[in-house]
Amino acid sequence: MHDPATDIPSQDSQLIVEDVVSALTGDVEAILDADRLRSQMERAAEEFDRRTAHAFGRALLDSLCDDPGNLRLLEALVILGLAHPDVLGEHRISLAVEGRRLAVLLERSGDPDRARSVLELLANNMPTERTIDQELAGVLRRSGKTEELVERYLARAEECIKDGKPSEAIPWLQEILLLDRTRRDVARMIRDLRYQEAEKSNRSKRRWRLLFVLLLVSTGVSALIAREVSIRRTYDGLPEASLETPSTLHERRAGLQAMLDDYRVWSGMVGVTQERDTLDTRIADHEREMAAEGRRNARVAVQRQEMAEAARMRGLMHSERGEFDEALVSFQEALERSQPDWEHRAQLQVDIDALEKWQADQGE
């Protein structure tokens, strides 16, 4: 196949551009409808490699700088841009802008059908460019093809609904009502879609609320579990209570009471309360036993003191009678039975020492 780009250095510039335009647009007299434009774009994509496409682009842009209103040049540039988008991108040229400019020039030159074909091809290949649709709608309105425009908008709306985007379908349907306010079916579709969107939004809000509640519950449960584990560790760290070491009863009881004061409510609260009450009973019983033992010891101490006093008095009587051996025995008994703080202990010890010395002297 002949590659016009390879001949650029050796041919006249104007002839080169004509070759480029012919290669891209074909017969100038041919009817350029949407199908033919599409076939030309596809052919340009298949037959011209990247290097050739860039050479064509440079040639067309240079010529358009000199003759910006040339429809054939602009048409060839749009076809090339559709087939090789990177060609225009390299020169920072917007395909959408150039396509709309071509459509405007075609319509002004009295060829609205050709303008429509260009815009339809651009709209199909650039669905996100709303300006193309708006320009196409203007051409159809000015051409008196309102019904066709309505069908086009309806097709777009149905396509949005099919894709699961009802909110994007509503503006297309509203455009239809602007063109034909008698379309009650379209008004009903808009109402139904808005109701569906509202229901969808409500369902989404309910789901989010449910998720939020579940998250709160989950967080609360996790916090409760962590709290229970912490309380359990505190409980396990309390000292063991033993009657052999009475102070441990009070220490454990104080720890249990501190847990009840600090944590107020938790799963083991009842058990801790019962254990505290049991310890209160054990402590009270132990204190009663200790008090009773103290009273018993006090009575025994009094009895022993009374017996010590009686023995001392007997010892004194024996001493007065000169019965020193018996006196020594009584004094020793009194000293043994007496309390350490008894006021007569010192004198008893003196008397005992004197009597023992006397016995020793008698033995000699």
Coordinates of C-alpha atoms in Angstrom, one line a residue:
M1 CA 0.0 0.0 0.0
H2 CA 1.2 3.5 -0.8
D3 CA 2.2 5.5 2.3
P4 CA 1.8 9.3 1.7
A5 CA 3.9 10.1 4.7
T6 CA 7.0 8.6 3.1
D7 CA 6.7 11.0 0.2
I8 CA 6.4 14.2 2.3
P9 CA 10.0 15.4 1.9
S10 CA 9.9 15.1 -1.9
Q11 CA 6.5 16.6 -2.8
D12 CA 4.9 20.0 -2.8
S13 CA 3.3 20.7 0.6
Q14 CA -0.2 21.4 -0.9
L15 CA -0.2 18.2 -2.8
I16 CA 0.9 16.3 0.3
V17 CA -2.1 17.7 2.3
E18 CA -4.5 16.8 -0.5
D19 CA -3.1 13.3 -0.5
V20 CA -3.6 13.1 3.3
V21 CA -7.2 14.4 3.1
S22 CA -8.0 12.0 0.3
A23 CA -6.5 9.1 2.2
L24 CA -8.6 9.9 5.3
T25 CA -11.9 11.1 3.8
G26 CA -12.1 9.4 0.5
D27 CA -14.2 10.7 -2.3
V28 CA -15.2 14.4 -1.7
E29 CA -18.5 13.9 -3.4
A30 CA -19.5 10.9 -1.3
I31 CA -22.4 11.3 1.2
L32 CA -20.7 11.3 4.6
D33 CA -23.2 9.8 7.0
A34 CA -22.4 8.3 10.4
D35 CA -21.8 4.8 8.9
R36 CA -19.4 6.1 6.3
L37 CA -17.5 8.2 8.9
R38 CA -17.2 5.2 11.1
S39 CA -15.8 3.1 8.3
Q40 CA -13.3 5.8 7.4
M41 CA -12.2 6.0 11.1
E42 CA -11.8 2.2 11.3
R43 CA -9.9 2.2 8.0
A44 CA -7.6 4.9 9.2
A45 CA -7.0 3.0 12.4
E46 CA -6.2 -0.2 10.5
E47 CA -4.2 1.1 7.5
F48 CA -2.1 3.9 9.0
D49 CA 0.5 3.0 11.5
R50 CA 1.5 5.4 14.4
R51 CA 4.3 7.0 12.4
T52 CA 2.1 7.7 9.4
A53 CA -0.7 9.0 11.6
H54 CA 1.6 11.5 13.3
A55 CA 2.9 12.7 9.9
F56 CA -0.7 13.2 8.7
G57 CA -1.5 15.1 11.9
R58 CA 1.4 17.5 11.5
A59 CA 0.5 18.1 7.9
L60 CA -3.2 18.8 8.7
L61 CA -2.4 21.0 11.6
D62 CA 0.1 23.1 9.6
S63 CA -2.5 23.6 6.9
L64 CA -5.3 24.4 9.3
C65 CA -3.2 27.2 10.8
D66 CA -3.3 28.8 7.4
D67 CA -6.9 27.9 6.6
P68 CA -8.8 27.2 9.9
G69 CA -12.2 27.2 8.2
N70 CA -11.4 24.5 5.7
L71 CA -14.0 21.8 6.2
R72 CA -12.1 19.0 4.4
L73 CA -9.0 19.6 6.5
L74 CA -11.0 19.8 9.7
E75 CA -13.0 16.7 8.7
A76 CA -9.8 14.7 8.0
L77 CA -8.3 15.9 11.3
V78 CA -11.4 14.6 13.2
I79 CA -11.3 11.2 11.5
L80 CA -7.6 11.0 12.2
G81 CA -8.2 11.9 15.9
L82 CA -10.9 9.3 16.3
A83 CA -8.6 6.6 14.7
H84 CA -5.4 7.7 16.6
P85 CA -6.3 9.8 19.7
D86 CA -2.7 10.2 20.7
V87 CA -2.0 12.2 17.6
L88 CA -4.1 15.2 18.8
G89 CA -3.1 14.6 22.3
E90 CA 0.6 15.1 21.4
H91 CA -0.3 18.5 20.1
R92 CA -2.7 19.3 23.0
I93 CA -5.6 19.5 20.6
S94 CA -9.1 18.5 22.0
L95 CA -10.9 16.2 19.7
A96 CA -14.2 17.2 21.2
V97 CA -13.6 20.9 20.5
E98 CA -12.4 20.3 17.0
G99 CA -15.4 18.0 16.3
R100 CA -17.9 20.5 17.6
R101 CA -16.2 23.2 15.5
L102 CA -16.5 21.0 12.4
A103 CA -20.2 20.4 13.1
V104 CA -20.8 24.2 13.5
L105 CA -19.1 24.9 10.2
L106 CA -20.9 22.2 8.4
E107 CA -24.3 23.4 9.7
R108 CA -23.5 27.0 8.8
S109 CA -22.5 25.8 5.3
G110 CA -26.0 24.3 4.9
D111 CA -25.1 20.7 5.6
P112 CA -26.8 19.8 8.9
D113 CA -26.9 16.1 8.1
R114 CA -23.2 15.9 7.7
A115 CA -22.8 17.9 11.0
R116 CA -25.1 15.4 12.7
S117 CA -23.1 12.4 11.4
V118 CA -19.9 13.9 12.8
L119 CA -21.5 14.6 16.2
E120 CA -23.1 11.1 16.4
L121 CA -19.8 9.5 15.7
L122 CA -18.1 11.6 18.3
A123 CA -20.9 11.0 20.8
N124 CA -20.6 7.2 20.4
N125 CA -16.8 7.3 20.8
M126 CA -16.8 9.9 23.6
P127 CA -19.8 9.1 25.8
T128 CA -18.6 11.2 28.7
E129 CA -18.4 14.4 26.7
R130 CA -21.8 16.0 27.4
T131 CA -21.0 19.0 25.3
I132 CA -21.1 16.7 22.2
D133 CA -24.6 15.5 23.1
Q134 CA -25.7 19.1 23.7
E135 CA -24.3 20.2 20.3
L136 CA -26.0 17.2 18.6
A137 CA -29.3 18.0 20.3
G138 CA -29.0 21.6 19.0
V139 CA -28.5 20.4 15.5
L140 CA -31.5 18.0 15.7
R141 CA -33.7 20.8 17.1
R142 CA -32.7 23.3 14.5
S143 CA -33.3 20.6 11.8
G144 CA -36.8 20.0 13.1
K145 CA -36.1 16.4 14.1
T146 CA -37.5 16.6 17.6
E147 CA -38.9 13.1 17.6
E148 CA -35.6 11.7 16.6
L149 CA -34.0 13.7 19.4
V150 CA -36.6 12.4 21.9
E151 CA -35.9 8.8 20.8
R152 CA -32.1 9.4 21.3
Y153 CA -32.6 10.8 24.8
L154 CA -34.9 7.9 25.6
A155 CA -32.3 5.4 24.4
R156 CA -29.7 7.1 26.5
A157 CA -32.0 7.0 29.6
E158 CA -32.8 3.3 29.0
E159 CA -29.1 2.6 28.7
C160 CA -28.4 4.3 32.0
I161 CA -31.2 2.3 33.6
K162 CA -29.8 -0.9 32.2
D163 CA -26.4 -0.1 33.6
G164 CA -27.9 0.4 37.0
K165 CA -27.6 4.2 37.0
P166 CA -31.1 5.5 37.3
S167 CA -29.9 8.8 38.7
E168 CA -28.1 9.5 35.4
A169 CA -31.2 8.6 33.4
I170 CA -33.4 11.3 35.0
P171 CA -31.6 14.3 33.3
W172 CA -32.1 12.6 29.9
L173 CA -35.8 12.1 30.6
Q174 CA -36.1 15.7 31.8
E175 CA -34.6 16.8 28.4
I176 CA -37.4 14.9 26.7
L177 CA -40.0 16.8 28.7
L178 CA -38.4 20.1 27.8
L179 CA -39.0 19.1 24.1
D180 CA -42.4 17.5 24.5
R181 CA -44.4 18.2 27.7
T182 CA -47.2 15.8 26.6
R183 CA -45.0 12.8 27.3
R184 CA -46.8 11.6 30.4
D185 CA -45.0 8.2 30.1
V186 CA -41.7 10.0 30.5
A187 CA -43.0 12.0 33.5
R188 CA -44.1 8.8 35.1
M189 CA -40.7 7.2 34.4
I190 CA -39.0 10.2 36.1
R191 CA -41.4 9.8 39.1
D192 CA -40.8 6.1 39.3
L193 CA -37.0 6.5 39.1
R194 CA -37.0 9.2 41.8
Y195 CA -39.1 6.9 44.0
Q196 CA -36.7 4.0 43.3
E197 CA -33.7 6.3 44.1
A198 CA -35.4 7.5 47.3
E199 CA -36.1 3.8 48.3
K200 CA -32.5 2.9 47.4
S201 CA -31.2 5.9 49.5
N202 CA -33.5 4.9 52.4
R203 CA -32.3 1.2 52.2
S204 CA -28.7 2.4 52.1
K205 CA -29.3 4.6 55.1
R206 CA -31.0 1.7 57.0
R207 CA -28.1 -0.5 56.1
W208 CA -25.6 2.1 57.3
R209 CA -27.6 2.6 60.5
L210 CA -27.7 -1.2 61.1
L211 CA -23.9 -1.4 60.4
F212 CA -23.4 1.5 62.8
V213 CA -25.5 -0.2 65.5
L214 CA -23.7 -3.5 64.9
L215 CA -20.4 -1.7 65.2
L216 CA -21.4 0.0 68.4
V217 CA -22.6 -3.3 69.8
S218 CA -19.4 -5.0 68.7
T219 CA -17.3 -2.3 70.2
G220 CA -19.4 -2.4 73.4
V221 CA -19.1 -6.1 73.6
S222 CA -15.3 -6.0 73.0
A223 CA -15.0 -3.3 75.7
L224 CA -17.1 -5.3 78.2
I225 CA -15.0 -8.4 77.5
A226 CA -11.8 -6.5 78.0
R227 CA -13.3 -5.0 81.2
E228 CA -14.3 -8.4 82.5
V229 CA -10.8 -9.8 81.8
S230 CA -9.2 -6.8 83.6
I231 CA -11.5 -7.3 86.6
R232 CA -10.8 -11.0 86.7
R233 CA -7.0 -10.3 86.8
T234 CA -7.6 -7.9 89.7
Y235 CA -9.6 -10.6 91.5
D236 CA -6.9 -13.2 90.9
G237 CA -4.3 -10.8 92.3
L238 CA -6.0 -10.6 95.7
P239 CA -4.2 -12.3 98.6
E240 CA -5.5 -15.6 99.8
A241 CA -7.4 -15.5 103.1
S242 CA -6.2 -17.9 105.9
L243 CA -7.2 -18.2 109.5
E244 CA -3.6 -19.0 110.3
T245 CA -2.7 -15.5 109.2
P246 CA -5.7 -13.3 110.3
S247 CA -4.3 -10.2 108.6
T248 CA -5.0 -11.9 105.2
L249 CA -8.7 -12.0 106.0
H250 CA -8.8 -8.2 106.3
E251 CA -6.5 -7.7 103.3
R252 CA -8.7 -9.9 101.0
R253 CA -11.9 -8.3 102.4
A254 CA -10.5 -4.8 101.7
G255 CA -9.6 -5.9 98.1
L256 CA -13.0 -7.3 97.5
Q257 CA -14.7 -4.1 98.8
A258 CA -12.4 -2.0 96.6
M259 CA -13.5 -4.0 93.5
L260 CA -17.2 -3.4 94.4
D261 CA -16.6 0.3 94.9
D262 CA -14.5 0.7 91.7
Y263 CA -16.3 -1.5 89.2
R264 CA -19.9 -1.3 90.5
V265 CA -21.4 -3.8 88.0
W266 CA -19.8 -6.8 86.3
S267 CA -20.6 -10.5 85.8
G268 CA -18.8 -11.7 88.9
M269 CA -20.2 -9.0 91.2
V270 CA -22.6 -11.3 93.0
G271 CA -19.9 -13.9 93.7
V272 CA -17.6 -11.2 95.0
T273 CA -20.4 -9.8 97.2
Q274 CA -21.1 -13.2 98.6
E275 CA -17.4 -13.8 99.3
R276 CA -17.1 -10.4 101.0
D277 CA -20.1 -11.3 103.2
T278 CA -18.6 -14.7 104.0
L279 CA -15.3 -13.0 105.0
D280 CA -17.2 -10.6 107.2
T281 CA -18.7 -13.5 109.0
R282 CA -15.3 -15.3 109.3
I283 CA -13.7 -12.1 110.5
A284 CA -16.5 -11.5 113.0
D285 CA -16.3 -15.1 114.3
H286 CA -12.5 -14.8 114.6
E287 CA -12.8 -11.6 116.5
R288 CA -15.4 -13.1 118.8
E289 CA -13.1 -16.1 119.4
M290 CA -10.2 -13.8 120.0
A291 CA -12.2 -11.7 122.4
A292 CA -13.4 -14.8 124.3
E293 CA -9.8 -16.1 124.4
G294 CA -8.7 -12.7 125.7
R295 CA -11.3 -12.8 128.4
R296 CA -10.3 -16.4 129.3
N297 CA -6.7 -15.4 129.4
A298 CA -7.6 -12.4 131.6
R299 CA -9.4 -14.6 134.0
V300 CA -6.6 -17.0 134.1
A301 CA -4.2 -14.1 134.6
V302 CA -6.3 -12.8 137.5
Q303 CA -6.5 -16.3 139.0
R304 CA -2.8 -16.8 138.7
Q305 CA -2.2 -13.3 140.2
E306 CA -4.5 -14.2 143.1
M307 CA -2.7 -17.5 143.6
A308 CA 0.7 -15.7 143.4
E309 CA -0.5 -13.2 146.1
A310 CA -1.8 -16.0 148.3
A311 CA 1.5 -17.8 147.9
R312 CA 3.4 -14.6 148.9
M313 CA 1.2 -14.2 151.9
R314 CA 1.9 -17.8 153.0
G315 CA 5.6 -17.2 152.5
L316 CA 5.4 -14.1 154.7
M317 CA 3.5 -16.1 157.4
H318 CA 6.1 -18.9 157.2
S319 CA 8.9 -16.3 157.5
E320 CA 7.3 -14.8 160.6
R321 CA 7.1 -18.2 162.2
G322 CA 10.7 -18.9 161.3
E323 CA 9.7 -21.6 158.8
F324 CA 12.2 -20.5 156.2
D325 CA 12.2 -23.6 154.1
E326 CA 8.4 -23.4 153.6
A327 CA 8.6 -19.7 153.1
L328 CA 11.1 -20.2 150.3
V329 CA 8.8 -22.7 148.6
S330 CA 5.9 -20.2 148.9
F331 CA 7.9 -17.3 147.6
Q332 CA 9.1 -19.4 144.6
E333 CA 5.5 -20.4 143.8
A334 CA 4.4 -16.8 144.0
L335 CA 7.2 -15.7 141.7
E336 CA 6.3 -18.4 139.2
R337 CA 2.6 -17.5 139.1
S338 CA 3.0 -13.8 139.0
Q339 CA 2.8 -11.4 136.0
P340 CA 6.0 -9.8 134.8
D341 CA 4.7 -6.3 135.8
W342 CA 3.6 -7.4 139.4
E343 CA 4.8 -4.8 141.9
H344 CA 6.0 -7.4 144.4
R345 CA 8.2 -9.4 141.9
A346 CA 11.4 -7.5 142.8
Q347 CA 11.0 -7.9 146.5
L348 CA 10.1 -11.6 146.0
Q349 CA 13.3 -12.1 144.1
V350 CA 15.3 -10.4 146.9
D351 CA 13.6 -12.6 149.6
I352 CA 14.2 -15.8 147.5
D353 CA 17.8 -14.9 147.0
A354 CA 18.2 -14.3 150.8
L355 CA 16.5 -17.6 151.8
E356 CA 18.5 -19.6 149.3
K357 CA 21.7 -18.1 150.7
W358 CA 20.5 -18.9 154.2
Q359 CA 19.9 -22.5 153.1
A360 CA 23.4 -22.7 151.6
D361 CA 24.9 -21.4 154.9
Q362 CA 23.0 -23.9 156.9
G363 CA 24.2 -26.7 154.7
E364 CA 27.8 -25.9 155.4

